[in-house]
mmCIF file of C-alpha atoms in Angstrom:
data_model
loop_
_atom_site.group_PDB
_atom_site.id
_atom_site.type_symbol
_atom_site.label_atom_id
_atom_site.label_comp_id
_atom_site.label_asym_id
_atom_site.label_seq_id
_atom_site.Cartn_x
_atom_site.Cartn_y
_atom_site.Cartn_z
ATOM 1 C CA MET A 1 25.540 73.832 -130.753
ATOM 2 C CA ALA A 2 26.419 77.496 -130.320
ATOM 3 C CA PHE A 3 28.893 78.900 -127.814
ATOM 4 C CA ASN A 4 28.362 81.842 -125.498
ATOM 5 C CA ILE A 5 31.519 83.967 -125.567
ATOM 6 C CA LEU A 6 32.625 86.550 -123.011
ATOM 7 C CA VAL A 7 35.038 89.208 -124.332
ATOM 8 C CA ALA A 8 36.854 91.192 -121.623
ATOM 9 C CA ASP A 9 38.905 94.176 -122.785
ATOM 10 C CA ASP A 10 38.886 97.807 -121.651
ATOM 11 C CA SER A 11 38.979 98.955 -125.278
ATOM 12 C CA GLY A 12 35.542 99.014 -126.883
ATOM 13 C CA THR A 13 37.025 99.062 -130.362
ATOM 14 C CA MET A 14 39.188 96.036 -129.554
ATOM 15 C CA ARG A 15 36.145 94.158 -128.231
ATOM 16 C CA ALA A 16 34.309 94.970 -131.465
ATOM 17 C CA VAL A 17 37.245 93.749 -133.567
ATOM 18 C CA ILE A 18 37.580 90.523 -131.556
ATOM 19 C CA LYS A 19 33.848 89.809 -131.874
ATOM 20 C CA LYS A 20 33.953 90.440 -135.600
ATOM 21 C CA THR A 21 36.977 88.153 -135.928
ATOM 22 C CA VAL A 22 35.181 85.387 -134.018
ATOM 23 C CA GLU A 23 32.031 85.790 -136.125
ATOM 24 C CA MET A 24 34.084 85.476 -139.301
ATOM 25 C CA SER A 25 35.950 82.435 -137.977
ATOM 26 C CA GLY A 26 32.924 80.211 -138.444
ATOM 27 C CA VAL A 27 32.644 79.292 -134.752
ATOM 28 C CA PRO A 28 28.908 79.060 -133.976
ATOM 29 C CA VAL A 29 28.142 81.874 -131.537
ATOM 30 C CA GLY A 30 25.065 81.873 -129.332
ATOM 31 C CA ARG A 31 25.637 85.208 -127.676
ATOM 32 C CA PHE A 32 28.482 87.606 -127.026
ATOM 33 C CA PHE A 33 28.943 89.219 -123.610
ATOM 34 C CA ASP A 34 31.110 92.340 -123.097
ATOM 35 C CA ALA A 35 33.162 93.288 -120.046
ATOM 36 C CA GLU A 36 35.478 96.263 -119.596
ATOM 37 C CA ASN A 37 37.529 94.570 -116.875
ATOM 38 C CA GLY A 38 37.879 91.399 -114.839
ATOM 39 C CA GLN A 39 35.397 92.462 -112.193
ATOM 40 C CA GLU A 40 32.665 93.045 -114.779
ATOM 41 C CA ALA A 41 33.533 89.695 -116.311
ATOM 42 C CA LEU A 42 33.016 87.940 -112.968
ATOM 43 C CA GLY A 43 29.609 89.609 -112.633
ATOM 44 C CA ILE A 44 28.622 88.293 -116.053
ATOM 45 C CA LEU A 45 29.866 84.807 -115.156
ATOM 46 C CA GLU A 46 27.695 84.826 -112.029
ATOM 47 C CA ASN A 47 24.514 85.395 -114.044
ATOM 48 C CA ASN A 48 25.056 83.786 -117.431
ATOM 49 C CA TRP A 49 26.204 80.536 -118.994
ATOM 50 C CA ILE A 50 29.554 81.196 -120.655
ATOM 51 C CA ASP A 51 31.463 78.642 -122.756
ATOM 52 C CA VAL A 52 34.721 80.498 -123.341
ATOM 53 C CA ILE A 53 36.363 83.727 -122.158
ATOM 54 C CA LEU A 54 38.577 85.893 -124.382
ATOM 55 C CA SER A 55 40.376 88.359 -122.120
ATOM 56 C CA ASP A 56 42.979 91.091 -122.177
ATOM 57 C CA ILE A 57 45.523 91.146 -119.331
ATOM 58 C CA ASN A 58 46.197 94.865 -118.876
ATOM 59 C CA MET A 59 42.818 96.261 -117.723
ATOM 60 C CA PRO A 60 41.831 98.727 -114.988
ATOM 61 C CA VAL A 61 40.013 97.643 -111.797
ATOM 62 C CA MET A 62 40.806 93.942 -112.280
ATOM 63 C CA GLY A 63 43.271 92.627 -114.828
ATOM 64 C CA GLY A 64 43.247 89.372 -116.741
ATOM 65 C CA MET A 65 45.641 87.445 -114.487
ATOM 66 C CA GLU A 66 43.452 88.141 -111.458
ATOM 67 C CA LEU A 67 40.357 87.185 -113.456
ATOM 68 C CA LEU A 68 41.994 83.865 -114.370
ATOM 69 C CA GLN A 69 42.797 83.203 -110.714
ATOM 70 C CA GLU A 70 39.213 83.997 -109.678
ATOM 71 C CA VAL A 71 37.823 81.729 -112.404
ATOM 72 C CA ASN A 72 40.037 78.887 -111.226
ATOM 73 C CA ARG A 73 39.042 79.406 -107.579
ATOM 74 C CA ASN A 74 35.328 79.065 -108.359
ATOM 75 C CA GLU A 75 34.007 75.525 -108.767
ATOM 76 C CA ASP A 76 31.325 76.653 -111.209
ATOM 77 C CA PHE A 77 33.671 78.673 -113.408
ATOM 78 C CA ARG A 78 36.815 76.584 -113.576
ATOM 79 C CA ARG A 79 35.347 74.476 -116.413
ATOM 80 C CA ILE A 80 35.394 77.594 -118.629
ATOM 81 C CA PRO A 81 38.500 77.907 -120.815
ATOM 82 C CA LEU A 82 40.103 81.354 -120.863
ATOM 83 C CA ILE A 83 42.200 82.654 -123.750
ATOM 84 C CA PHE A 84 44.344 85.737 -123.288
ATOM 85 C CA ILE A 85 44.430 88.184 -126.211
ATOM 86 C CA THR A 86 47.008 90.642 -125.002
ATOM 87 C CA THR A 87 49.957 92.920 -125.642
ATOM 88 C CA GLU A 88 51.758 91.323 -122.697
ATOM 89 C CA SER A 89 54.197 89.243 -124.685
ATOM 90 C CA SER A 90 57.204 88.613 -122.430
ATOM 91 C CA GLU A 91 58.137 84.962 -121.844
ATOM 92 C CA ALA A 92 57.821 85.561 -118.098
ATOM 93 C CA ARG A 93 54.205 86.744 -118.423
ATOM 94 C CA MET A 94 53.287 83.818 -120.695
ATOM 95 C CA ASP A 95 54.891 81.371 -118.223
ATOM 96 C CA GLU A 96 52.880 82.940 -115.408
ATOM 97 C CA ALA A 97 49.687 82.562 -117.438
ATOM 98 C CA ARG A 98 50.451 78.935 -118.179
ATOM 99 C CA ARG A 99 51.107 78.266 -114.489
ATOM 100 C CA LEU A 100 47.701 79.751 -113.698
ATOM 101 C CA GLY A 101 46.075 77.417 -116.210
ATOM 102 C CA VAL A 102 45.304 79.645 -119.203
ATOM 103 C CA ALA A 103 43.848 77.672 -122.130
ATOM 104 C CA GLY A 104 45.447 79.793 -124.868
ATOM 105 C CA TYR A 105 47.509 82.909 -125.506
ATOM 106 C CA VAL A 106 47.282 85.252 -128.502
ATOM 107 C CA LYS A 107 49.611 88.231 -128.780
ATOM 108 C CA LYS A 108 48.424 91.600 -130.058
ATOM 109 C CA PRO A 109 48.830 92.624 -132.810
ATOM 110 C CA PHE A 110 47.161 89.498 -134.150
ATOM 111 C CA MET A 111 46.127 88.091 -137.491
ATOM 112 C CA PRO A 112 42.469 86.946 -137.588
ATOM 113 C CA GLU A 113 43.674 83.443 -138.495
ATOM 114 C CA THR A 114 45.577 83.216 -135.211
ATOM 115 C CA ILE A 115 42.426 83.815 -133.155
ATOM 116 C CA LYS A 116 40.444 81.370 -135.260
ATOM 117 C CA LYS A 117 43.052 78.624 -134.855
ATOM 118 C CA MET A 118 43.373 79.169 -131.105
ATOM 119 C CA LEU A 119 39.612 79.281 -130.588
ATOM 120 C CA TYR A 120 39.025 76.033 -132.464
ATOM 121 C CA GLU A 121 41.835 74.297 -130.584
ATOM 122 C CA VAL A 122 40.542 75.396 -127.209
ATOM 123 C CA LEU A 123 36.873 74.687 -127.947
ATOM 124 C CA GLU A 124 37.618 71.252 -129.340
ATOM 125 C CA LYS A 125 39.650 70.371 -126.284
ATOM 126 C CA ALA A 126 37.120 71.703 -123.796
ATOM 127 C CA TYR A 127 33.878 70.730 -125.524
ATOM 128 C CA GLN A 128 34.694 67.883 -127.847
ATOM 129 C CA HIS A 129 31.101 66.682 -127.988
ATOM 130 C CA LYS A 130 29.885 70.159 -128.931
ATOM 131 C CA ALA A 131 32.663 70.916 -131.380
ATOM 132 C CA GLU A 132 31.906 67.746 -133.317
ATOM 133 C CA GLU A 133 28.463 69.136 -134.030
ATOM 134 C CA ALA A 134 29.885 72.466 -135.135
ATOM 135 C CA PRO A 135 30.835 73.147 -138.754
ATOM 136 C CA ALA A 136 34.435 72.544 -139.711
ATOM 137 C CA ALA A 137 36.759 75.543 -139.557
ATOM 138 C CA PRO A 138 36.723 77.418 -142.869
ATOM 139 C CA ALA A 139 39.950 77.832 -144.780
ATOM 140 C CA ASP A 140 42.224 80.677 -143.655
ATOM 141 C CA ASP A 141 41.621 82.635 -146.830
ATOM 142 C CA ASP A 142 37.957 82.915 -145.860
ATOM 143 C CA MET A 143 38.985 85.284 -143.075
ATOM 144 C CA ASP A 144 39.576 88.374 -145.208
ATOM 145 C CA PHE A 145 37.866 91.480 -143.856
ATOM 146 C CA MET B 1 68.018 107.230 -128.468
ATOM 147 C CA ASP B 2 70.147 104.112 -128.851
ATOM 148 C CA GLU B 3 70.061 102.122 -132.063
ATOM 149 C CA GLU B 4 68.462 98.975 -130.580
ATOM 150 C CA LEU B 5 65.559 100.967 -129.172
ATOM 151 C CA ARG B 6 65.102 102.900 -132.417
ATOM 152 C CA GLU B 7 65.058 99.695 -134.483
ATOM 153 C CA THR B 8 62.631 98.018 -132.069
ATOM 154 C CA ILE B 9 60.321 101.048 -132.177
ATOM 155 C CA ASP B 10 60.377 100.933 -135.985
ATOM 156 C CA GLN B 11 59.598 97.194 -135.998
ATOM 157 C CA THR B 12 56.890 97.108 -133.353
ATOM 158 C CA PHE B 13 55.034 100.248 -134.440
ATOM 159 C CA GLY B 14 55.304 99.136 -138.072
ATOM 160 C CA GLU B 15 53.858 95.700 -137.233
ATOM 161 C CA VAL B 16 50.941 97.126 -135.278
ATOM 162 C CA PHE B 17 49.965 99.611 -137.987
ATOM 163 C CA GLU B 18 50.369 97.094 -140.787
ATOM 164 C CA THR B 19 48.714 94.102 -139.083
ATOM 165 C CA MET B 20 45.819 95.841 -137.351
ATOM 166 C CA PHE B 21 45.209 98.927 -139.491
ATOM 167 C CA PHE B 22 46.579 98.019 -142.953
ATOM 168 C CA THR B 23 48.622 101.230 -142.778
ATOM 169 C CA PHE B 24 52.302 101.420 -143.687
ATOM 170 C CA LEU B 25 54.791 103.467 -141.673
ATOM 171 C CA ASP B 26 57.885 104.892 -143.314
ATOM 172 C CA PRO B 27 60.457 105.868 -140.655
ATOM 173 C CA MET B 28 62.211 109.190 -141.304
ATOM 174 C CA GLU B 29 65.959 108.773 -141.030
ATOM 175 C CA GLU B 30 66.555 112.503 -140.602
ATOM 176 C CA LEU B 31 64.338 114.915 -138.746
ATOM 177 C CA PRO B 32 62.931 117.711 -140.902
ATOM 178 C CA SER B 33 63.475 121.325 -139.937
ATOM 179 C CA ARG B 34 60.565 123.243 -138.464
ATOM 180 C CA ALA B 35 60.243 125.182 -141.728
ATOM 181 C CA GLU B 36 59.857 121.967 -143.733
ATOM 182 C CA LEU B 37 57.019 120.675 -141.588
ATOM 183 C CA VAL B 38 53.397 120.973 -142.586
ATOM 184 C CA LEU B 39 51.336 120.463 -139.467
ATOM 185 C CA ASP B 40 47.723 119.402 -139.171
ATOM 186 C CA ASP B 41 45.175 121.450 -137.228
ATOM 187 C CA ALA B 42 44.119 118.632 -134.932
ATOM 188 C CA TYR B 43 45.914 115.699 -133.336
ATOM 189 C CA VAL B 44 45.202 112.795 -131.020
ATOM 190 C CA GLU B 45 47.707 112.268 -128.222
ATOM 191 C CA ALA B 46 48.051 108.815 -126.672
ATOM 192 C CA VAL B 47 50.290 108.207 -123.660
ATOM 193 C CA ILE B 48 51.363 104.959 -122.059
ATOM 194 C CA ALA B 49 53.786 104.554 -119.163
ATOM 195 C CA TYR B 50 55.436 101.504 -117.647
ATOM 196 C CA HIS B 51 57.122 100.901 -114.342
ATOM 197 C CA GLY B 52 59.853 98.585 -113.090
ATOM 198 C CA PRO B 53 63.637 98.759 -112.901
ATOM 199 C CA ARG B 54 63.793 101.052 -115.958
ATOM 200 C CA PRO B 55 60.528 103.021 -116.018
ATOM 201 C CA GLY B 56 59.542 105.124 -118.987
ATOM 202 C CA ARG B 57 56.680 106.323 -121.136
ATOM 203 C CA PHE B 58 55.751 106.821 -124.745
ATOM 204 C CA PHE B 59 53.761 109.653 -126.288
ATOM 205 C CA LEU B 60 52.108 109.181 -129.671
ATOM 206 C CA TYR B 61 50.798 112.119 -131.700
ATOM 207 C CA LEU B 62 48.544 111.091 -134.558
ATOM 208 C CA PRO B 63 47.034 113.616 -136.961
ATOM 209 C CA TYR B 64 43.277 113.468 -136.386
ATOM 210 C CA ARG B 65 42.770 112.250 -139.979
ATOM 211 C CA LEU B 66 45.242 109.389 -139.363
ATOM 212 C CA ALA B 67 43.457 108.434 -136.123
ATOM 213 C CA ARG B 68 40.134 108.346 -137.987
ATOM 214 C CA ASN B 69 41.590 106.361 -140.873
ATOM 215 C CA ILE B 70 43.143 103.632 -138.728
ATOM 216 C CA THR B 71 39.900 103.405 -136.739
ATOM 217 C CA MET B 72 37.968 102.900 -139.984
ATOM 218 C CA ASN B 73 40.367 100.140 -141.014
ATOM 219 C CA PHE B 74 40.387 98.589 -137.536
ATOM 220 C CA LEU B 75 36.609 98.366 -137.289
ATOM 221 C CA GLY B 76 35.986 97.747 -140.973
ATOM 222 C CA VAL B 77 33.533 100.643 -141.253
ATOM 223 C CA ASP B 78 33.339 103.715 -143.477
ATOM 224 C CA GLU B 79 34.209 107.219 -142.311
ATOM 225 C CA ASP B 80 30.656 108.049 -141.230
ATOM 226 C CA GLY B 81 30.767 105.074 -138.892
ATOM 227 C CA VAL B 82 33.692 106.423 -136.817
ATOM 228 C CA SER B 83 33.116 108.570 -133.722
ATOM 229 C CA ASP B 84 35.727 110.691 -131.950
ATOM 230 C CA GLU B 85 35.363 108.393 -128.952
ATOM 231 C CA GLN B 86 36.332 105.415 -131.106
ATOM 232 C CA ALA B 87 39.283 107.317 -132.618
ATOM 233 C CA LEU B 88 40.529 108.116 -129.099
ATOM 234 C CA ASP B 89 40.066 104.492 -128.051
ATOM 235 C CA THR B 90 41.949 103.228 -131.104
ATOM 236 C CA ALA B 91 44.829 105.614 -130.364
ATOM 237 C CA LYS B 92 45.026 104.253 -126.810
ATOM 238 C CA GLU B 93 44.964 100.680 -128.049
ATOM 239 C CA THR B 94 47.659 101.519 -130.600
ATOM 240 C CA ALA B 95 49.935 102.749 -127.809
ATOM 241 C CA ASN B 96 49.083 99.677 -125.746
ATOM 242 C CA MET B 97 49.819 97.213 -128.552
ATOM 243 C CA ALA B 98 52.977 98.893 -129.851
ATOM 244 C CA VAL B 99 54.611 99.518 -126.491
ATOM 245 C CA GLY B 100 53.480 96.159 -125.077
ATOM 246 C CA SER B 101 55.051 94.422 -128.041
ATOM 247 C CA LEU B 102 58.186 96.544 -127.683
ATOM 248 C CA LEU B 103 58.582 95.676 -123.992
ATOM 249 C CA GLY B 104 58.077 91.992 -124.790
ATOM 250 C CA ARG B 105 61.183 92.185 -126.973
ATOM 251 C CA LEU B 106 63.358 94.460 -124.847
ATOM 252 C CA ASP B 107 62.344 92.934 -121.507
ATOM 253 C CA PRO B 108 61.711 89.185 -121.976
ATOM 254 C CA GLU B 109 61.944 88.648 -118.202
ATOM 255 C CA GLY B 110 58.805 90.747 -117.814
ATOM 256 C CA THR B 111 60.225 93.115 -115.178
ATOM 257 C CA LEU B 112 58.467 96.120 -116.739
ATOM 258 C CA LYS B 113 54.696 96.508 -116.220
ATOM 259 C CA LEU B 114 52.477 98.556 -118.517
ATOM 260 C CA HIS B 115 50.075 101.116 -117.140
ATOM 261 C CA ILE B 116 46.649 101.814 -118.644
ATOM 262 C CA PRO B 117 46.996 104.128 -121.693
ATOM 263 C CA GLU B 118 45.297 107.513 -121.938
ATOM 264 C CA SER B 119 44.372 109.698 -124.905
ATOM 265 C CA ARG B 120 43.031 113.169 -125.666
ATOM 266 C CA MET B 121 42.303 115.483 -128.564
ATOM 267 C CA MET B 122 44.737 118.337 -129.199
ATOM 268 C CA ASP B 123 44.454 121.538 -131.201
ATOM 269 C CA GLY B 124 47.809 121.770 -132.969
ATOM 270 C CA LEU B 125 51.128 120.316 -131.887
ATOM 271 C CA PRO B 126 54.099 121.734 -129.906
ATOM 272 C CA ALA B 127 56.376 120.949 -132.833
ATOM 273 C CA ASP B 128 59.414 122.978 -131.712
ATOM 274 C CA GLU B 129 59.430 121.272 -128.336
ATOM 275 C CA LEU B 130 59.003 117.816 -129.859
ATOM 276 C CA LEU B 131 61.704 118.333 -132.502
ATOM 277 C CA ALA B 132 64.172 119.174 -129.720
ATOM 278 C CA ASN B 133 63.343 115.951 -127.836
ATOM 279 C CA PRO B 134 66.099 113.304 -128.249
ATOM 280 C CA GLY B 135 63.482 110.553 -127.882
ATOM 281 C CA LEU B 136 61.547 111.586 -131.011
ATOM 282 C CA ARG B 137 60.906 109.162 -133.887
ATOM 283 C CA LEU B 138 58.900 110.310 -136.918
ATOM 284 C CA PHE B 139 57.019 108.154 -139.411
ATOM 285 C CA ASN B 140 55.531 109.164 -142.736
ATOM 286 C CA THR B 141 52.044 107.831 -143.425
ATOM 287 C CA ASP B 142 49.447 108.494 -146.117
ATOM 288 C CA PHE B 143 47.585 110.603 -143.545
ATOM 289 C CA GLY B 144 50.348 112.823 -142.175
ATOM 290 C CA LEU B 145 53.297 112.359 -139.845
ATOM 291 C CA LEU B 146 53.075 110.039 -136.846
ATOM 292 C CA TRP B 147 55.136 111.388 -133.951
ATOM 293 C CA VAL B 148 56.468 108.945 -131.340
ATOM 294 C CA VAL B 149 58.335 110.278 -128.318
ATOM 295 C CA TYR B 150 60.151 108.076 -125.822
ATOM 296 C CA GLU B 151 60.975 109.308 -122.339
ATOM 297 C CA GLY B 152 62.961 106.999 -120.076
#
């Protein structure tokens, strides 16, 4: 079973790096979707089946915290786990994200292994039946670029 | 610039360049004189501000060749695969990551909020003006000097 993954970040290069990191993690990917901000992400959610969202916090138009709130407000979307990949690294911001129900939190700068580990944890928790069909996570040393 | 801020700048910028771009920064303990400096022809400027009880902003000046090199390493492509647009975007993201990480350490309560970074190409550098700025920190790299200026 492959997962559809939505990557929301206003930096195109960062989105490319995150997608490459996910591809190399061994997680089976059906399709990637790109959004430059939270509002674009919501539009994609309205029209596509998404299994997990990887989002920045600090974005123009609509930031990641607001996106998380909107996802949680919507009955159709609240099943979708959201992982923040962000420079916002204060304890206060992470506490706020946890209160809003974020599934995972990765600080930039990140090691590829950190994203892989977080993604597997979140996917296994959210989609245990699917994850069991997926290949086991490769060893960390398989993540070299 | 106080010592805690200088050390945190060295740590956070060093971590971002090493972790994301496989590029090592060597902080300069003493500023060179204008006569000792060899400047590049083209630079990328990235700016990021933050607001809150103690607002401030950071300016980064990367030699164009450094901006291209870290973009190559970031994306895992060769030089032909890097556009100016991507180099500008990487410079913005560098400012975002380094200053976001820095604020996370200096402001654990999260009272300071980052703005969206901006970047632009520059012909040359106002070196005299920058050397006179008390918020300047310089780093040696394999692709020229990285200039970081703090205003707060």
